[in-house]
Each structure stands twice: as structure tokens, then as C-alpha cells.
mmCIF file of N, CA and C in Angstrom:
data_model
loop_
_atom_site.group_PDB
_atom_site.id
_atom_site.type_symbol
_atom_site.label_atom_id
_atom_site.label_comp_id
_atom_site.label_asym_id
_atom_site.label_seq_id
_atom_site.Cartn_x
_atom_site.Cartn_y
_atom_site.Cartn_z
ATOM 1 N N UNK A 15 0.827 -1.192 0.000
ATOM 2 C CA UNK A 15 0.000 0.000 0.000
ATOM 3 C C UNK A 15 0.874 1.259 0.000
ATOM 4 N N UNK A 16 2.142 1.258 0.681
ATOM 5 C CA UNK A 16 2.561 2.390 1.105
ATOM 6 C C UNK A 16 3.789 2.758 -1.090
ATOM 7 N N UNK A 17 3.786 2.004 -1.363
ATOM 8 C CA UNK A 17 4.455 1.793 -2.541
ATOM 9 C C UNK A 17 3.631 2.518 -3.062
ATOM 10 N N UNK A 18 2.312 2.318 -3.577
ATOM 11 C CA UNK A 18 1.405 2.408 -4.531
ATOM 12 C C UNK A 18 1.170 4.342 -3.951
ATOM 13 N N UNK A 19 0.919 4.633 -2.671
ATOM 14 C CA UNK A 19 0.993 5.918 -2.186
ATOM 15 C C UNK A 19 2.280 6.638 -2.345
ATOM 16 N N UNK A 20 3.528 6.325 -2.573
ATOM 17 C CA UNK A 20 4.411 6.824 -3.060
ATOM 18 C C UNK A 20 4.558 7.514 -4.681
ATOM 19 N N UNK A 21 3.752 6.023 -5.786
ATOM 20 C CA UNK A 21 3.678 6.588 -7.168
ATOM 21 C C UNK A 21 2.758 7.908 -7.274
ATOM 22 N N UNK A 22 1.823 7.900 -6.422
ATOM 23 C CA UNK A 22 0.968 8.656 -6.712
ATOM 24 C C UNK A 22 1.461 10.115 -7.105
ATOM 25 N N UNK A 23 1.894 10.537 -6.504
ATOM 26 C CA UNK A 23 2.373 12.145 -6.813
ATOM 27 C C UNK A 23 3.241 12.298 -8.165
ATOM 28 N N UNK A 24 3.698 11.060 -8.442
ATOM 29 C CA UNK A 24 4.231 11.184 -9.996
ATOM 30 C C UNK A 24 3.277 10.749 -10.730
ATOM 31 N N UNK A 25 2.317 10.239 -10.550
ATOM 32 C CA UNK A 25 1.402 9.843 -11.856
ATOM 33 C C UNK A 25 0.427 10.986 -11.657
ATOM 34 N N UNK A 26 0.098 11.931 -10.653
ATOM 35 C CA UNK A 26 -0.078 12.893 -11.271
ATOM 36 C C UNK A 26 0.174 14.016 -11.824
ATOM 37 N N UNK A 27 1.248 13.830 -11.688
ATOM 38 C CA UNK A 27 2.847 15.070 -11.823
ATOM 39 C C UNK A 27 2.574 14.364 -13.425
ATOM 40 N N UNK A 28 3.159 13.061 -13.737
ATOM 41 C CA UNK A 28 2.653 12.594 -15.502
ATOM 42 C C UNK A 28 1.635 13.755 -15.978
ATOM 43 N N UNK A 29 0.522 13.400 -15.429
ATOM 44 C CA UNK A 29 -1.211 13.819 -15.986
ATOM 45 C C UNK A 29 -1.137 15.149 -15.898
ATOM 46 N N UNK A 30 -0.676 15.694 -15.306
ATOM 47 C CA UNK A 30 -0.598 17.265 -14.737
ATOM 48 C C UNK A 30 0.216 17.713 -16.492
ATOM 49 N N UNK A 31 1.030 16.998 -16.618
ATOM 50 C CA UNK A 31 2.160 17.726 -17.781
ATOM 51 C C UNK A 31 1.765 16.889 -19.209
ATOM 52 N N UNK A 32 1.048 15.778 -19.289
ATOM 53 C CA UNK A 32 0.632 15.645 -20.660
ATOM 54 C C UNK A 32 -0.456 16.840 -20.107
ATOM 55 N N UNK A 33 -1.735 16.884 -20.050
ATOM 56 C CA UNK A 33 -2.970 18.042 -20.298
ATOM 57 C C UNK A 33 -2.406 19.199 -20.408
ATOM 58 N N UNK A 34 -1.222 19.992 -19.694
ATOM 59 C CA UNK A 34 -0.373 21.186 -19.856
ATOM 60 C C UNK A 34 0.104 21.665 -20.911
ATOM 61 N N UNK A 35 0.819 20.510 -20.952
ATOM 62 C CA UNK A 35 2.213 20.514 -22.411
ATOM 63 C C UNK A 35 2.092 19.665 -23.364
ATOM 64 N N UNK A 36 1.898 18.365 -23.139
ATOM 65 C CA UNK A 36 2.073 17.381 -24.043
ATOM 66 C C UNK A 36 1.287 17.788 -25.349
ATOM 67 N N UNK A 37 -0.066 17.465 -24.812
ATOM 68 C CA UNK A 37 -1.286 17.709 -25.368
ATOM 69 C C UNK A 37 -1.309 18.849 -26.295
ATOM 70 N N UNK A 38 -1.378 19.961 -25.840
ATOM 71 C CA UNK A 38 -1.487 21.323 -26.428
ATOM 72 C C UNK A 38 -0.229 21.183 -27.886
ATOM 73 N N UNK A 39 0.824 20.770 -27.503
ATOM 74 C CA UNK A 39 1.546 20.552 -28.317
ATOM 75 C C UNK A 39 1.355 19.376 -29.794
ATOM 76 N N UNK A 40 1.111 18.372 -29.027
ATOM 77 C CA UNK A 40 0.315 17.656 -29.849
ATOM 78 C C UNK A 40 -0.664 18.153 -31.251
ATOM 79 N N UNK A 41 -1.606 19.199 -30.883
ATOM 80 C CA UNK A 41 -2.710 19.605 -31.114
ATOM 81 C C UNK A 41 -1.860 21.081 -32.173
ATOM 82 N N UNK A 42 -1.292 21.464 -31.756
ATOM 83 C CA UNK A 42 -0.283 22.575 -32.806
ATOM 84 C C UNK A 42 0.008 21.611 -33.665
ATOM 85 N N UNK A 43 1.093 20.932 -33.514
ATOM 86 C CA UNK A 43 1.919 20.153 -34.378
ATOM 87 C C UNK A 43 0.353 19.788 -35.576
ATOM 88 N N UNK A 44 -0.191 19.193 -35.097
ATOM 89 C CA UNK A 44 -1.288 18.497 -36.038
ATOM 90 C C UNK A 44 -2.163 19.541 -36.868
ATOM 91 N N UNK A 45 -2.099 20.773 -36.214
ATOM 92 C CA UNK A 45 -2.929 21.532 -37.438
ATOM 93 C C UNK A 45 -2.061 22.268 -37.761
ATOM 94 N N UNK A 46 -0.734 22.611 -37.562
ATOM 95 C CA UNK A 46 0.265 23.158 -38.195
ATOM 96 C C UNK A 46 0.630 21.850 -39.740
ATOM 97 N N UNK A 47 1.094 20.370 -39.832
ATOM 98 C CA UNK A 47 0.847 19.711 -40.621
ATOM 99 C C UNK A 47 -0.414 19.815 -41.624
ATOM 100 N N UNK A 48 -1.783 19.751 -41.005
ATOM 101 C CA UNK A 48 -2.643 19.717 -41.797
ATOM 102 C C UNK A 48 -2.750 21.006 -42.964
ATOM 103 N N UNK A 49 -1.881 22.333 -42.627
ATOM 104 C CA UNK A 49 -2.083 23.599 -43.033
ATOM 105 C C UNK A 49 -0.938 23.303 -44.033
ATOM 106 N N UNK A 50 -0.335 22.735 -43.307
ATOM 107 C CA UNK A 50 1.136 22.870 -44.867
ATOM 108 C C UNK A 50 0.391 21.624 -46.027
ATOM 109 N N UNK A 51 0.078 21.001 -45.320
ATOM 110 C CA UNK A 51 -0.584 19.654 -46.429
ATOM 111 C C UNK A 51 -1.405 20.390 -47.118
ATOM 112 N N UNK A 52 -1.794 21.178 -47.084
ATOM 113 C CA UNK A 52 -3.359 21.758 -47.887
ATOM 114 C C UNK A 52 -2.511 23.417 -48.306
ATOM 115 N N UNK A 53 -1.440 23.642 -48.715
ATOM 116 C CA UNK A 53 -0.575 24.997 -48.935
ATOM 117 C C UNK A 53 -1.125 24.450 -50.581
ATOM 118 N N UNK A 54 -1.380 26.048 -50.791
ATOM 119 C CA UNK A 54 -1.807 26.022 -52.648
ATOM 120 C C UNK A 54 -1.200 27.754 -52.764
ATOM 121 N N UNK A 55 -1.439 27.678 -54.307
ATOM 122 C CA UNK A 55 -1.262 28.819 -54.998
ATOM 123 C C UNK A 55 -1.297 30.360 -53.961
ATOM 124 N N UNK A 56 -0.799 31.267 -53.987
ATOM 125 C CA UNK A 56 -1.217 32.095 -53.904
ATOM 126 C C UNK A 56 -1.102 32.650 -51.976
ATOM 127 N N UNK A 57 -0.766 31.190 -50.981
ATOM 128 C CA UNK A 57 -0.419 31.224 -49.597
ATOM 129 C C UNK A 57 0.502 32.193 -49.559
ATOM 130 N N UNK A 58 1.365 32.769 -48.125
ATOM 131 C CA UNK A 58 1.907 33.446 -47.918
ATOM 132 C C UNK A 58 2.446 32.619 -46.478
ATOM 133 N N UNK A 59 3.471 32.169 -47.213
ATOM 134 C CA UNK A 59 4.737 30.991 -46.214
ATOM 135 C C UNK A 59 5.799 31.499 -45.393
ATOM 136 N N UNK A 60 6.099 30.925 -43.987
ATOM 137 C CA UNK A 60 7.636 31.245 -43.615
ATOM 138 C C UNK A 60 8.535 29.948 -43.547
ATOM 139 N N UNK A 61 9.469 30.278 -43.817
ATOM 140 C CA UNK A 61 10.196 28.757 -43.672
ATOM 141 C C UNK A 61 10.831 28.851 -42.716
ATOM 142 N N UNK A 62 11.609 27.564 -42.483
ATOM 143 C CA UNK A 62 12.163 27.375 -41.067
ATOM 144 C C UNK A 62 13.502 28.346 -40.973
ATOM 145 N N UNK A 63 14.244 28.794 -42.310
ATOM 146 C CA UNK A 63 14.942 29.954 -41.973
ATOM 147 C C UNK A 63 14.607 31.399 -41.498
ATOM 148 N N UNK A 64 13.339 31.663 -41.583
ATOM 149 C CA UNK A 64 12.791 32.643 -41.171
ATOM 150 C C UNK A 64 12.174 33.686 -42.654
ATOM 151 N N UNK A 65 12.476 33.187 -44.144
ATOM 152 C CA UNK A 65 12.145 33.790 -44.850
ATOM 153 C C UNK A 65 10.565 34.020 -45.015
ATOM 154 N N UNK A 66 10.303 35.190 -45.169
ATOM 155 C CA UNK A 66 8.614 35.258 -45.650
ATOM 156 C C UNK A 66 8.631 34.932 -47.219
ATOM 157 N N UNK A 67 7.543 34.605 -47.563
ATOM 158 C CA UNK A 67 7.223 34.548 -49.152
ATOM 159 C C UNK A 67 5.532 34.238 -49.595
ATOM 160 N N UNK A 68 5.288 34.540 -51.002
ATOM 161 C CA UNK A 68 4.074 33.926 -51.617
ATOM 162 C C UNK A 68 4.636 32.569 -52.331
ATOM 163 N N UNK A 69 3.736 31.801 -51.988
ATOM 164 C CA UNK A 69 3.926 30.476 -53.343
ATOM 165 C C UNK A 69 3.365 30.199 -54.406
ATOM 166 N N UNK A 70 3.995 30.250 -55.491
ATOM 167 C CA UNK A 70 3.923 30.156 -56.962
ATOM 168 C C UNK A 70 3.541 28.977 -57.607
ATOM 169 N N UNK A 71 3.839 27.515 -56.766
ATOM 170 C CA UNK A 71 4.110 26.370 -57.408
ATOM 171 C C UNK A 71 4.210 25.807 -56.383
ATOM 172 N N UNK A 72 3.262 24.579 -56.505
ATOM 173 C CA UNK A 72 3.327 23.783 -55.077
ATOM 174 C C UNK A 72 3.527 21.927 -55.883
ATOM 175 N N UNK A 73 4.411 21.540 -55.192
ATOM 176 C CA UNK A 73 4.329 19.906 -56.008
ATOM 177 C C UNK A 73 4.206 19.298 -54.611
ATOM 178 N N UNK A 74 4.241 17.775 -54.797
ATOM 179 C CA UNK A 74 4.115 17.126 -53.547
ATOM 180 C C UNK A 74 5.091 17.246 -52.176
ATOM 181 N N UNK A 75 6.416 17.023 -52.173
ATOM 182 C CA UNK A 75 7.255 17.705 -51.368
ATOM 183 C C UNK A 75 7.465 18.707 -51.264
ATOM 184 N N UNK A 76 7.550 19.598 -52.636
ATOM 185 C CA UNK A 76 7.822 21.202 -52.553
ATOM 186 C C UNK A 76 7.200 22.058 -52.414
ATOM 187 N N UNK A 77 7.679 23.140 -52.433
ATOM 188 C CA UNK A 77 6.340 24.386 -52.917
ATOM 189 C C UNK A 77 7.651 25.515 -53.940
ATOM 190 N N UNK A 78 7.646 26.107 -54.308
ATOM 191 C CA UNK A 78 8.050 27.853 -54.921
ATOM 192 C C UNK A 78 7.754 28.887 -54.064
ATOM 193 N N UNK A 79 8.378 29.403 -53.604
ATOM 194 C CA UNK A 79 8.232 30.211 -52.748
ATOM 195 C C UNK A 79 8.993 31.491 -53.476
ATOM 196 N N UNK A 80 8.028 32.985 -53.560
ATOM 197 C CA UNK A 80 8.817 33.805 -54.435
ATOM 198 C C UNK A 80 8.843 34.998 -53.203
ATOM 199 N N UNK A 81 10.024 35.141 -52.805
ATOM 200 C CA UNK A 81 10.735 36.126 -51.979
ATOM 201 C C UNK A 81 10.543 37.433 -52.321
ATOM 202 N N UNK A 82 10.669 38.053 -53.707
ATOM 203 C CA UNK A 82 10.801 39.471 -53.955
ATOM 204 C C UNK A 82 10.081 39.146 -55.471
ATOM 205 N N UNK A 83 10.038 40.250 -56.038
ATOM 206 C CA UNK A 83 9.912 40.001 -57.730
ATOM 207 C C UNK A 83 10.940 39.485 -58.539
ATOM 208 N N UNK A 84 10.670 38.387 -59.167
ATOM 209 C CA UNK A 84 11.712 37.549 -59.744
ATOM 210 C C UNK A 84 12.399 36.682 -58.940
ATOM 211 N N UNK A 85 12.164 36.622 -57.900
ATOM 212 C CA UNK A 85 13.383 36.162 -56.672
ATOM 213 C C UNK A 85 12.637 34.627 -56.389
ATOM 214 N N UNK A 86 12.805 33.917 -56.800
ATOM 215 C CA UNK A 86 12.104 32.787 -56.551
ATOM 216 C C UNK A 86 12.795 31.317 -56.044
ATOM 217 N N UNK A 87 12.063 30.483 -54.959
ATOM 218 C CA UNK A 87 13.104 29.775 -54.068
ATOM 219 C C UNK A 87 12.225 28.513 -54.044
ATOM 220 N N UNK A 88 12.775 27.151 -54.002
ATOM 221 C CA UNK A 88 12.139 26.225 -53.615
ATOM 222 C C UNK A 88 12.841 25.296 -51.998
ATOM 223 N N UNK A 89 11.469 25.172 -51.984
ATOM 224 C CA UNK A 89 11.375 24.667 -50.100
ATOM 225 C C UNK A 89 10.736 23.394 -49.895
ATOM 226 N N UNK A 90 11.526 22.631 -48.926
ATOM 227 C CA UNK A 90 10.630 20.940 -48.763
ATOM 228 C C UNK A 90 9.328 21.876 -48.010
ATOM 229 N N UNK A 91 8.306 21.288 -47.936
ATOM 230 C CA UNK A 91 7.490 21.244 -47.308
ATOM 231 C C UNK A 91 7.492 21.370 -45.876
ATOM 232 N N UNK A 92 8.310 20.374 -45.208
ATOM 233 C CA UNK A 92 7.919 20.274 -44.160
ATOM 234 C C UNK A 92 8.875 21.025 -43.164
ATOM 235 N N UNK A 93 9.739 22.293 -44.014
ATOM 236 C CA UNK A 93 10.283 22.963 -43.584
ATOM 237 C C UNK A 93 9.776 24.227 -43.342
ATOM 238 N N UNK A 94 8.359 24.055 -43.757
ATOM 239 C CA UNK A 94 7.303 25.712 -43.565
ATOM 240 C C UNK A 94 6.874 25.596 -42.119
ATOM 241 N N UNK A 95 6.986 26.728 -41.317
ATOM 242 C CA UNK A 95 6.628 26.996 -39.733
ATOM 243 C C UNK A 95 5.582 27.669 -39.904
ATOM 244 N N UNK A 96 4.783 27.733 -40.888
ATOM 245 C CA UNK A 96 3.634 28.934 -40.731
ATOM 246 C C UNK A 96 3.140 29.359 -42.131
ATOM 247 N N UNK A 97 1.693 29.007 -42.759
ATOM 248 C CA UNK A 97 1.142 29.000 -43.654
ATOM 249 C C UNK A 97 -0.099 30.302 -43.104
ATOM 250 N N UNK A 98 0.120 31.077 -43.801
ATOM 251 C CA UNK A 98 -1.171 32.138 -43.944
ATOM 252 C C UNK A 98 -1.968 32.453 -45.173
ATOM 253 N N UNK A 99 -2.977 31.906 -44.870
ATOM 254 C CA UNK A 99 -3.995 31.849 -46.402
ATOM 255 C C UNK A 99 -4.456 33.105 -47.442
ATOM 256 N N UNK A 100 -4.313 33.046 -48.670
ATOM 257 C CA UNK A 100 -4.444 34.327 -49.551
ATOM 258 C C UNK A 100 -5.058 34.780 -49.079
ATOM 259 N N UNK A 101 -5.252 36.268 -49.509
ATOM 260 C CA UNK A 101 -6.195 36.918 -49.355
ATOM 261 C C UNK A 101 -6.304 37.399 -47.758
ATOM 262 N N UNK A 102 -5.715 37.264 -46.700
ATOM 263 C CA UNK A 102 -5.686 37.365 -45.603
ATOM 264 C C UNK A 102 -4.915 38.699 -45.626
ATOM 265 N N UNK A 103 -4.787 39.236 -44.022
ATOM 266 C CA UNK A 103 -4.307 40.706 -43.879
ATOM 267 C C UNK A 103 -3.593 41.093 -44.984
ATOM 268 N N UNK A 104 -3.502 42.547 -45.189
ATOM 269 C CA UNK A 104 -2.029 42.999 -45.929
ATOM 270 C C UNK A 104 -1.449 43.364 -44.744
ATOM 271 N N UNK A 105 0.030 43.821 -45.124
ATOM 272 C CA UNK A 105 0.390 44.233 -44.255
ATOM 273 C C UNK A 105 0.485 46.005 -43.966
ATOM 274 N N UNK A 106 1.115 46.607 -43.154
ATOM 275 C CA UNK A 106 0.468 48.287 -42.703
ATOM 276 C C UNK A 106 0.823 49.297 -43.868
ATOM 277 N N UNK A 107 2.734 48.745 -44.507
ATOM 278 C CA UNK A 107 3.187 49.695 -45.881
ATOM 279 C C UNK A 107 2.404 49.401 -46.655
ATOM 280 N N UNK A 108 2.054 48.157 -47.489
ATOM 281 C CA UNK A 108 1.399 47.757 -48.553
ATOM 282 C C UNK A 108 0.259 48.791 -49.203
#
């Protein structure tokens, strides 16, 4: 008995930090994936170097990502941190 009253404070110390952290994380990761899986024409991407861009050309691993006018870059996929859908804000100069 006295064993089983010992785990206790770590199994909820566990439960305490998956519902906290685990979880929440979990739940990013998965609609951060689902957003790059579904990246088309016309998105507005950052990649994991920190570049902003629109995408021009999307194939199954890749996308086109065009940096400036004329300036055009290709990126794996699963190196995008952040998909923002056309047509969404401009930004304040624009």
C-alpha cells in the first residue's frame, strides 16, 4: 500500500504535464501539418529559416516560394513553420 501511495504524486505530476504541455503541443503540431498539407497557390509561407514569401508552385514535397519580384526559391514542405492563407491581412506599408 505504502508503494502504490508513493507513485501517486508522480502519476499525477505525468497527468498534470501531458494536459499542460504534451497535449497542447500535440494539437499545434497536427494543425500546423494539416495547413502545410493543404498549402496552394497564392499562400503566404515562412520557412524554417525565417524567410517570408508567396507560393507560386506547389508539387508534392515542394512548394516555390517567391521572396521578392523575380526572386524565386524552392522549399521541402515540411520545412514551412507557418502557412497564412491568400487573401488574408495585408500588411500596414502595402
Amino acid at each position: 500500500m505504502g508503494g502504490i501511495l508513493g507513485l501517486a504524486p508522480l502519476v499525477l505530476i505525468f497527468i498534470a504535464f501531458y494536459f499542460l504541455m504534451i497535449r497542447p503541443q500535440q494539437k499545434r503540431m497536427k494543425d500546423l501539418q494539416n495547413s502545410v498539407n493543404a498549402v496552394k497557390k497564392g499562400d503566404q509561407v515562412v520557412t524554417g529559416g525565417g524567410l517570408v514569401g508567396k507560393v507560386t508552385k506547389v508539387d508534392e514535397n515542394e512548394v516555390e516560394v517567391e521572396l521578392a519580384p523575380n526572386v524565386k526559391v524552392r522549399a521541402i514542405k515540411a520545412t514551412l513553420t507557418s502557412v497564412m492563407p491568400a487573401g488574408g491581412a495585408k500588411p500596414a506599408n502595402d
